[in-house]
Amino acid sequence: MIRGKTMVKIEYNEERIYWIMAHTIHEDGKTYVIEALKDVTDTGIISETCCKMMESMRESIATNTFYYNNRPISLTVSMGMVSTQEALDKDKLIDIADRKLYQAKQSGCNQIVY
């Protein structure tokens, strides 16, 4: 048996959040796909995972050197994160995230406001 790739996808349908995972297994010349769907709307797993991903991204950007016109430059990033526990309407979610982004910028940049 040869294990293949695992893919994770998050679906949002205005009411519920679904964590979809598909994993391929190759055995005897055949490929099998195992798929799992989990409703994670009220579990906090998405928020926790997103927080870790955002922090990792922020740290990676802050600690790496980027180049512009062949000159090294340093970058930082500010982010605002919102969860569906704060609102379910897409426009409200964007508005809350936008306010948190500006709060992060006003608080000194290079940070995430949750």
Coordinates of N, CA and C in Angstrom, one line a residue:
M1 N 0.8 -1.2 0.0 CA 0.0 0.0 0.0 C 0.9 1.2 0.0
I2 N 0.6 2.2 -0.9 CA 1.3 3.4 -0.9 C 0.3 4.5 -0.6
R3 N 0.7 5.3 0.4 CA -0.2 6.4 0.8 C 0.1 7.6 -0.2
G4 N -1.0 8.3 -0.5 CA -0.9 9.4 -1.4 C -1.0 10.7 -0.7
K5 N -1.6 11.6 -1.3 CA -1.8 13.0 -0.7 C -3.0 13.1 0.1
T6 N -3.0 14.0 1.1 CA -4.2 14.4 1.8 C -4.5 15.8 1.5
M7 N -5.7 16.1 1.2 CA -6.1 17.4 0.9 C -7.2 17.8 1.8
V8 N -7.2 19.1 2.3 CA -8.2 19.6 3.2 C -8.8 20.8 2.5
K9 N -10.1 20.9 2.6 CA -10.8 22.0 2.1 C -11.9 22.5 3.1
I10 N -12.1 23.8 3.2 CA -13.1 24.3 4.1 C -14.2 24.9 3.2
E11 N -15.4 24.5 3.4 CA -16.6 25.0 2.7 C -17.4 25.8 3.7
Y12 N -18.0 26.9 3.2 CA -18.8 27.8 4.0 C -20.1 28.1 3.2
N13 N -21.3 27.8 3.7 CA -22.5 28.0 3.0 C -23.4 29.0 3.6
E14 N -22.9 30.0 4.3 CA -23.7 31.1 4.9 C -24.3 30.7 6.2
E15 N -24.4 29.4 6.5 CA -24.9 28.9 7.8 C -24.0 28.0 8.5
R16 N -23.4 27.1 7.8 CA -22.5 26.1 8.4 C -21.1 26.1 7.8
I17 N -20.2 25.6 8.5 CA -18.8 25.4 8.0 C -18.5 24.0 8.0
Y18 N -17.9 23.5 6.9 CA -17.6 22.1 6.7 C -16.1 21.9 6.5
W19 N -15.5 21.0 7.1 CA -14.1 20.6 7.0 C -14.1 19.3 6.1
I20 N -13.6 19.4 4.9 CA -13.7 18.2 4.0 C -12.2 17.7 3.8
M21 N -12.0 16.5 4.1 CA -10.6 15.9 3.9 C -10.7 14.7 3.0
A22 N -9.8 14.7 2.0 CA -9.7 13.6 1.1 C -8.3 13.0 1.1
H23 N -8.2 11.7 1.2 CA -6.9 11.1 1.2 C -6.9 10.0 0.2
T24 N -5.8 9.9 -0.6 CA -5.7 8.9 -1.6 C -4.8 7.8 -1.1
I25 N -5.1 6.6 -1.5 CA -4.3 5.4 -1.2 C -4.1 4.6 -2.5
H26 N -2.9 4.2 -2.8 CA -2.6 3.4 -4.0 C -2.3 2.0 -3.6
E27 N -3.0 1.0 -4.1 CA -2.8 -0.4 -3.7 C -3.1 -1.3 -4.9
D28 N -2.1 -2.2 -5.2 CA -2.3 -3.1 -6.3 C -2.7 -2.4 -7.6
G29 N -2.1 -1.3 -7.9 CA -2.4 -0.6 -9.2 C -3.7 0.2 -9.2
K30 N -4.4 0.2 -8.1 CA -5.7 0.9 -8.0 C -5.5 2.1 -7.1
T31 N -6.3 3.1 -7.3 CA -6.3 4.3 -6.4 C -7.6 4.4 -5.8
Y32 N -7.6 4.5 -4.4 CA -8.8 4.7 -3.6 C -8.8 6.1 -3.0
V33 N -9.9 6.7 -2.9 CA -10.0 8.0 -2.2 C -11.0 7.8 -1.0
I34 N -10.4 8.2 0.1 CA -11.2 8.2 1.3 C -11.6 9.6 1.6
E35 N -12.8 9.9 1.7 CA -13.3 11.3 1.9 C -14.1 11.4 3.2
A36 N -13.8 12.5 4.0 CA -14.6 12.7 5.2 C -15.1 14.1 5.2
L37 N -16.3 14.3 5.7 CA -16.9 15.6 5.8 C -17.3 15.8 7.3
K38 N -16.9 16.9 7.9 CA -17.3 17.1 9.2 C -17.8 18.5 9.4
D39 N -19.0 18.7 10.0 CA -19.5 20.0 10.3 C -18.7 20.6 11.5
V40 N -18.0 21.6 11.3 CA -17.2 22.2 12.3 C -17.6 23.6 12.7
T41 N -18.9 23.9 12.5 CA -19.4 25.3 12.7 C -19.2 25.8 14.1
D42 N -19.5 25.0 15.1 CA -19.4 25.5 16.5 C -18.2 24.9 17.3
T43 N -17.3 24.3 16.6 CA -16.2 23.6 17.3 C -15.0 24.5 17.6
G44 N -14.8 25.6 16.9 CA -13.6 26.4 17.1 C -12.4 25.9 16.4
I45 N -12.5 24.7 15.7 CA -11.3 24.1 15.1 C -10.8 25.0 13.9
I46 N -11.7 25.6 13.2 CA -11.3 26.5 12.1 C -10.6 27.7 12.7
S47 N -11.1 28.4 13.7 CA -10.5 29.5 14.3 C -9.1 29.2 14.8
E48 N -9.0 28.1 15.5 CA -7.7 27.7 16.0 C -6.7 27.4 14.9
T49 N -7.1 26.7 13.9 CA -6.2 26.5 12.7 C -5.9 27.7 12.0
C50 N -6.8 28.6 11.8 CA -6.6 29.9 11.1 C -5.6 30.8 11.9
C51 N -5.8 30.8 13.2 CA -4.9 31.6 14.1 C -3.4 31.1 13.9
K52 N -3.2 29.8 13.9 CA -1.9 29.3 13.8 C -1.3 29.6 12.4
M53 N -2.2 29.4 11.4 CA -1.7 29.7 10.0 C -1.3 31.2 9.8
M54 N -2.2 32.1 10.4 CA -2.0 33.5 10.2 C -0.7 33.9 11.0
E55 N -0.5 33.4 12.2 CA 0.7 33.7 13.0 C 1.9 33.2 12.3
S56 N 1.9 32.0 11.7 CA 3.0 31.5 11.0 C 3.3 32.4 9.8
M57 N 2.3 32.8 9.0 CA 2.5 33.7 7.9 C 3.1 35.0 8.3
R58 N 2.6 35.6 9.4 CA 3.0 36.9 9.9 C 4.5 36.8 10.3
E59 N 4.9 35.7 11.0 CA 6.2 35.5 11.4 C 7.2 35.3 10.3
S60 N 6.8 34.5 9.3 CA 7.6 34.2 8.1 C 7.9 35.5 7.3
I61 N 6.8 36.3 7.1 CA 7.0 37.6 6.4 C 8.0 38.5 7.2
A62 N 7.8 38.6 8.5 CA 8.7 39.5 9.3 C 10.1 39.0 9.4
T63 N 10.4 37.8 9.3 CA 11.8 37.3 9.5 C 12.5 37.0 8.2
N64 N 11.8 37.1 7.0 CA 12.5 36.9 5.8 C 12.9 38.2 5.1
T65 N 13.9 38.2 4.3 CA 14.3 39.4 3.5 C 13.7 39.3 2.1
F66 N 13.1 40.3 1.7 CA 12.5 40.4 0.3 C 13.3 41.4 -0.5
Y67 N 13.2 41.3 -1.8 CA 14.0 42.2 -2.7 C 13.1 43.0 -3.6
Y68 N 13.4 44.3 -3.7 CA 12.7 45.2 -4.6 C 13.7 46.0 -5.3
N69 N 13.7 45.9 -6.6 CA 14.8 46.5 -7.5 C 16.1 46.1 -7.0
N70 N 16.3 44.8 -6.8 CA 17.6 44.2 -6.4 C 18.1 44.7 -5.0
R71 N 17.3 45.3 -4.2 CA 17.7 45.8 -2.9 C 16.9 45.1 -1.8
P72 N 17.5 44.6 -0.8 CA 16.8 43.9 0.3 C 15.9 44.9 1.0
I73 N 14.7 44.4 1.3 CA 13.7 45.2 2.1 C 13.1 44.3 3.2
S74 N 12.7 44.9 4.2 CA 12.0 44.1 5.3 C 10.5 44.4 5.2
L75 N 9.7 43.4 5.4 CA 8.2 43.6 5.4 C 7.6 43.1 6.7
T76 N 6.5 43.7 7.0 CA 5.7 43.2 8.1 C 4.2 43.2 7.6
V77 N 3.4 42.5 8.4 CA 2.0 42.4 7.9 C 1.1 42.5 9.2
S78 N 0.0 43.2 9.0 CA -1.0 43.3 10.0 C -2.3 42.6 9.5
M79 N -3.0 41.9 10.3 CA -4.2 41.2 9.9 C -5.3 41.3 10.9
G80 N -6.5 41.2 10.4 CA -7.7 41.1 11.3 C -8.4 39.8 11.0
M81 N -8.7 39.1 12.1 CA -9.3 37.8 11.9 C -10.7 37.8 12.5
V82 N -11.7 37.2 11.8 CA -13.0 37.2 12.3 C -13.5 35.7 12.2
S83 N -14.4 35.3 13.1 CA -14.9 34.0 13.0 C -16.4 34.1 12.8
T84 N -17.0 33.0 12.4 CA -18.5 33.0 12.2 C -19.2 33.0 13.5
Q85 N -18.5 32.9 14.6 CA -19.1 33.0 15.9 C -19.5 34.5 16.2
E86 N -18.9 35.4 15.4 CA -19.1 36.8 15.6 C -20.3 37.2 14.7
A87 N -20.4 36.6 13.5 CA -21.5 36.9 12.6 C -21.5 35.8 11.5
L88 N -22.6 35.7 10.9 CA -22.7 34.7 9.8 C -22.9 35.4 8.4
D89 N -23.4 36.6 8.4 CA -23.5 37.3 7.2 C -22.2 37.7 6.6
K90 N -22.0 37.4 5.3 CA -20.7 37.7 4.7 C -20.2 39.1 4.8
D91 N -21.2 40.0 4.5 CA -20.8 41.5 4.6 C -20.4 41.9 6.0
K92 N -21.1 41.4 7.0 CA -20.8 41.7 8.4 C -19.4 41.1 8.7
L93 N -19.1 39.9 8.3 CA -17.8 39.3 8.5 C -16.7 40.1 7.9
I94 N -16.9 40.6 6.7 CA -15.9 41.4 6.1 C -15.7 42.8 6.8
D95 N -16.8 43.4 7.3 CA -16.7 44.6 8.0 C -16.0 44.4 9.3
I96 N -16.3 43.4 10.1 CA -15.6 43.1 11.3 C -14.1 42.9 11.1
A97 N -13.8 42.1 10.1 CA -12.3 41.8 9.8 C -11.6 43.1 9.4
D98 N -12.3 44.0 8.6 CA -11.7 45.2 8.2 C -11.4 46.1 9.4
R99 N -12.4 46.2 10.4 CA -12.1 47.0 11.6 C -11.0 46.4 12.4
K100 N -10.9 45.1 12.5 CA -9.8 44.5 13.2 C -8.4 44.7 12.5
L101 N -8.4 44.7 11.2 CA -7.2 45.0 10.5 C -6.7 46.5 10.8
Y102 N -7.6 47.4 10.7 CA -7.2 48.8 11.1 C -6.8 48.9 12.5
Q103 N -7.4 48.2 13.4 CA -7.0 48.2 14.8 C -5.5 47.6 14.9
A104 N -5.2 46.6 14.2 CA -3.9 46.0 14.2 C -2.8 47.1 13.7
K105 N -3.2 47.8 12.6 CA -2.3 48.8 12.1 C -2.1 49.9 13.1
Q106 N -3.2 50.4 13.7 CA -3.1 51.5 14.7 C -2.3 51.1 15.9
S107 N -2.3 49.8 16.2 CA -1.6 49.3 17.4 C -0.1 49.1 17.2
G108 N 0.4 49.4 16.1 CA 1.9 49.3 15.9 C 2.3 48.3 14.8
C109 N 1.3 47.8 14.0 CA 1.6 47.0 12.9 C 2.3 45.6 13.3
N110 N 2.5 44.8 12.3 CA 3.1 43.5 12.5 C 2.4 42.7 13.6
Q111 N 1.1 42.6 13.5 CA 0.3 41.9 14.5 C -1.0 41.5 14.0
I112 N -1.7 40.6 14.7 CA -3.0 40.1 14.3 C -3.9 40.4 15.4
V113 N -5.1 41.0 15.0 CA -6.1 41.2 16.0 C -7.2 40.2 15.7
Y114 N -7.5 39.4 16.8 CA -8.5 38.4 16.7 C -9.9 38.8 17.2

